[in-house]
PDB file of C-alpha atoms in Angstrom:
ATOM      1  CA  ASN A   1     -26.828  43.130   3.575  1.00 72.00           C
ATOM      2  CA  ASN A   2     -25.832  42.870  -0.091  1.00 80.00           C
ATOM      3  CA  ILE A   3     -22.291  41.829   0.924  1.00 83.00           C
ATOM      4  CA  HIS A   4     -23.659  39.046   3.122  1.00 83.00           C
ATOM      5  CA  HIS A   5     -25.706  37.780   0.197  1.00 83.00           C
ATOM      6  CA  TYR A   6     -22.648  37.596  -2.096  1.00 82.00           C
ATOM      7  CA  LEU A   7     -20.595  36.013   0.661  1.00 84.00           C
ATOM      8  CA  HIS A   8     -23.282  33.369   1.129  1.00 85.00           C
ATOM      9  CA  LEU A   9     -23.387  32.707  -2.636  1.00 85.00           C
ATOM     10  CA  PHE A  10     -19.590  32.383  -2.702  1.00 86.00           C
ATOM     11  CA  GLN A  11     -19.656  29.869   0.150  1.00 88.00           C
ATOM     12  CA  CYS A  12     -22.422  27.866  -1.547  1.00 89.00           C
ATOM     13  CA  ARG A  13     -20.468  27.751  -4.814  1.00 90.00           C
ATOM     14  CA  ARG A  14     -17.365  26.631  -2.960  1.00 90.00           C
ATOM     15  CA  ILE A  15     -19.281  23.835  -1.276  1.00 91.00           C
ATOM     16  CA  MET A  16     -20.839  22.785  -4.584  1.00 91.00           C
ATOM     17  CA  MET A  17     -17.406  22.720  -6.260  1.00 92.00           C
ATOM     18  CA  ARG A  18     -16.044  20.528  -3.484  1.00 92.00           C
ATOM     19  CA  LEU A  19     -19.001  18.168  -3.695  1.00 93.00           C
ATOM     20  CA  SER A  20     -18.753  17.881  -7.465  1.00 94.00           C
ATOM     21  CA  LEU A  21     -14.993  17.214  -7.228  1.00 93.00           C
ATOM     22  CA  ILE A  22     -15.591  14.517  -4.617  1.00 93.00           C
ATOM     23  CA  SER A  23     -18.335  12.942  -6.732  1.00 94.00           C
ATOM     24  CA  ILE A  24     -16.085  12.938  -9.826  1.00 94.00           C
ATOM     25  CA  ILE A  25     -13.256  11.271  -7.899  1.00 93.00           C
ATOM     26  CA  PHE A  26     -15.683   8.729  -6.427  1.00 92.00           C
ATOM     27  CA  SER A  27     -17.170   7.988  -9.860  1.00 90.00           C
ATOM     28  CA  LEU A  28     -13.748   7.508 -11.457  1.00 89.00           C
ATOM     29  CA  THR A  29     -12.672   5.210  -8.642  1.00 87.00           C
ATOM     30  CA  LEU A  30     -15.862   3.178  -8.934  1.00 85.00           C
ATOM     31  CA  LEU A  31     -15.532   2.990 -12.711  1.00 81.00           C
ATOM     32  CA  SER A  32     -11.909   1.869 -12.586  1.00 80.00           C
ATOM     33  CA  SER A  33     -12.645  -0.804 -10.005  1.00 77.00           C
ATOM     34  CA  ALA A  34     -15.678  -2.032 -11.950  1.00 72.00           C
ATOM     35  CA  THR A  35     -13.697  -2.387 -15.182  1.00 69.00           C
ATOM     36  CA  ALA A  36     -11.188  -4.620 -13.406  1.00 69.00           C
ATOM     37  CA  PHE A  37     -13.712  -7.472 -13.543  1.00 68.00           C
ATOM     38  CA  VAL A  38     -14.544  -7.171 -17.241  1.00 68.00           C
ATOM     39  CA  PRO A  39     -13.649 -10.403 -19.068  1.00 67.00           C
ATOM     40  CA  SER A  40     -11.042 -10.206 -21.787  1.00 65.00           C
ATOM     41  CA  THR A  41     -12.231  -9.818 -25.356  1.00 64.00           C
ATOM     42  CA  LYS A  42     -11.028 -11.564 -28.497  1.00 62.00           C
ATOM     43  CA  LEU A  43      -9.033  -8.462 -29.375  1.00 59.00           C
ATOM     44  CA  SER A  44      -6.822  -8.939 -26.323  1.00 56.00           C
ATOM     45  CA  LEU A  45      -6.079 -12.521 -27.390  1.00 59.00           C
ATOM     46  CA  VAL A  46      -4.787 -11.613 -30.869  1.00 59.00           C
ATOM     47  CA  LYS A  47      -1.272 -12.936 -31.416  1.00 64.00           C
ATOM     48  CA  PRO A  48       1.367 -10.803 -33.132  1.00 61.00           C
ATOM     49  CA  ALA A  49       1.986 -11.379 -36.850  1.00 63.00           C
ATOM     50  CA  PHE A  50       5.622 -12.398 -36.334  1.00 65.00           C
ATOM     51  CA  LYS A  51       7.390 -14.109 -33.481  1.00 68.00           C
ATOM     52  CA  THR A  52      10.369 -12.422 -31.888  1.00 68.00           C
ATOM     53  CA  ALA A  53      13.197 -14.444 -30.414  1.00 66.00           C
ATOM     54  CA  PRO A  54      14.797 -13.392 -27.135  1.00 61.00           C
ATOM     55  CA  LEU A  55      18.112 -11.644 -27.652  1.00 65.00           C
ATOM     56  CA  THR A  56      19.692 -12.749 -24.392  1.00 66.00           C
ATOM     57  CA  ARG A  57      19.833 -16.070 -22.649  1.00 62.00           C
ATOM     58  CA  VAL A  58      18.928 -16.158 -18.971  1.00 62.00           C
ATOM     59  CA  ASN A  59      21.410 -18.181 -16.924  1.00 59.00           C
ATOM     60  CA  MET A  60      20.198 -17.114 -13.492  1.00 62.00           C
ATOM     61  CA  GLY A  61      23.761 -16.298 -12.480  1.00 61.00           C
ATOM     62  CA  PHE A  62      24.956 -19.918 -12.379  1.00 57.00           C
ATOM     63  CA  MET A  63      26.327 -20.147 -15.947  1.00 61.00           C
ATOM     64  CA  GLY A  64      25.072 -23.693 -16.377  1.00 62.00           C
ATOM     65  CA  GLU A  65      26.459 -25.173 -13.155  1.00 69.00           C
ATOM     66  CA  GLU A  66      24.254 -25.725 -10.162  1.00 70.00           C
ATOM     67  CA  PRO A  67      25.308 -24.677  -6.662  1.00 67.00           C
ATOM     68  CA  PRO A  68      25.781 -27.439  -4.090  1.00 72.00           C
ATOM     69  CA  LYS A  69      22.599 -28.457  -2.293  1.00 76.00           C
ATOM     70  CA  LEU A  70      22.287 -27.408   1.341  1.00 74.00           C
ATOM     71  CA  THR A  71      21.634 -30.357   3.640  1.00 78.00           C
ATOM     72  CA  ARG A  72      21.692 -30.749   7.405  1.00 74.00           C
ATOM     73  CA  GLU A  73      25.128 -32.286   7.237  1.00 76.00           C
ATOM     74  CA  SER A  74      26.601 -29.563   5.020  1.00 75.00           C
ATOM     75  CA  GLU A  75      24.982 -26.665   6.918  1.00 73.00           C
ATOM     76  CA  PRO A  76      27.560 -24.510   8.703  1.00 71.00           C
ATOM     77  CA  GLU A  77      27.575 -24.575  12.492  1.00 68.00           C
ATOM     78  CA  GLU A  78      27.500 -20.787  12.808  1.00 67.00           C
ATOM     79  CA  PHE A  79      24.813 -18.977  10.874  1.00 70.00           C
ATOM     80  CA  PHE A  80      23.283 -15.519  11.005  1.00 69.00           C
ATOM     81  CA  ALA A  81      21.044 -15.033  14.013  1.00 74.00           C
ATOM     82  CA  ALA A  82      19.472 -11.817  15.267  1.00 80.00           C
ATOM     83  CA  ALA A  83      20.040 -10.780  18.861  1.00 81.00           C
ATOM     84  CA  SER A  84      16.398 -11.447  19.672  1.00 82.00           C
ATOM     85  CA  ASP A  85      16.770 -15.088  18.589  1.00 80.00           C
ATOM     86  CA  ASN A  86      18.963 -15.726  21.622  1.00 82.00           C
ATOM     87  CA  MET A  87      16.561 -14.013  24.057  1.00 86.00           C
ATOM     88  CA  SER A  88      13.945 -15.784  26.133  1.00 89.00           C
ATOM     89  CA  ASP A  89      10.243 -14.956  25.849  1.00 88.00           C
ATOM     90  CA  GLU A  90      10.351 -12.982  29.088  1.00 90.00           C
ATOM     91  CA  GLU A  91      13.072 -10.766  27.641  1.00 90.00           C
ATOM     92  CA  LYS A  92      11.137 -10.273  24.382  1.00 90.00           C
ATOM     93  CA  LEU A  93       7.899  -9.196  26.121  1.00 93.00           C
ATOM     94  CA  PRO A  94       8.988  -5.580  26.813  1.00 92.00           C
ATOM     95  CA  LEU A  95      10.037  -5.228  23.169  1.00 91.00           C
ATOM     96  CA  ALA A  96       6.663  -6.487  21.970  1.00 92.00           C
ATOM     97  CA  LEU A  97       4.730  -4.204  24.336  1.00 95.00           C
ATOM     98  CA  GLY A  98       6.898  -1.249  23.340  1.00 95.00           C
ATOM     99  CA  GLY A  99       6.194  -1.913  19.665  1.00 94.00           C
ATOM    100  CA  LEU A 100       2.468  -2.143  20.349  1.00 95.00           C
ATOM    101  CA  ALA A 101       2.544   1.144  22.280  1.00 95.00           C
ATOM    102  CA  PHE A 102       4.632   2.785  19.541  1.00 95.00           C
ATOM    103  CA  ILE A 103       2.015   1.891  16.940  1.00 96.00           C
ATOM    104  CA  SER A 104      -1.171   2.580  18.923  1.00 96.00           C
ATOM    105  CA  LEU A 105      -0.142   5.650  20.952  1.00 96.00           C
ATOM    106  CA  PRO A 106      -0.424   8.173  18.071  1.00 95.00           C
ATOM    107  CA  PHE A 107      -3.989   7.049  17.389  1.00 96.00           C
ATOM    108  CA  ILE A 108      -4.945   7.357  21.044  1.00 96.00           C
ATOM    109  CA  LEU A 109      -3.353  10.819  21.270  1.00 95.00           C
ATOM    110  CA  GLY A 110      -5.154  11.832  18.072  1.00 95.00           C
ATOM    111  CA  LEU A 111      -8.500  10.778  19.530  1.00 95.00           C
ATOM    112  CA  ILE A 112      -7.786  12.706  22.725  1.00 96.00           C
ATOM    113  CA  ALA A 113      -6.866  15.811  20.712  1.00 95.00           C
ATOM    114  CA  LEU A 114      -9.967  15.422  18.547  1.00 93.00           C
ATOM    115  CA  TYR A 115     -12.381  15.200  21.467  1.00 93.00           C
ATOM    116  CA  THR A 116     -10.745  17.974  23.519  1.00 93.00           C
ATOM    117  CA  SER A 117     -10.899  20.398  20.601  1.00 89.00           C
ATOM    118  CA  LYS A 118     -14.711  20.343  20.474  1.00 74.00           C
TER     119      LYS A 118
END
């Protein structure tokens, strides 16, 4: 009988530790999300005492010259196209249904496993 009492106390302490850990995590999450909407103070707007100049110049890879503009006339005749771009809608339908089944089937199987385990 004494062992059952200690076992019960141990289980209660374990549950209380879990609940306090969950409440701490919830409180920290709530606090961090609430501080996201705090307006900036004057301290965050203070400018540095001296101004630093950038050490490198950004050329965006063009080195001063601009690439030729792409127009309809200068567009190449052959361009990259995926295999599905050349397929009709009837040919794309099985791919779309397969993707939908691939995404939703694990959830359906999980629900079936959850309800059969009870």
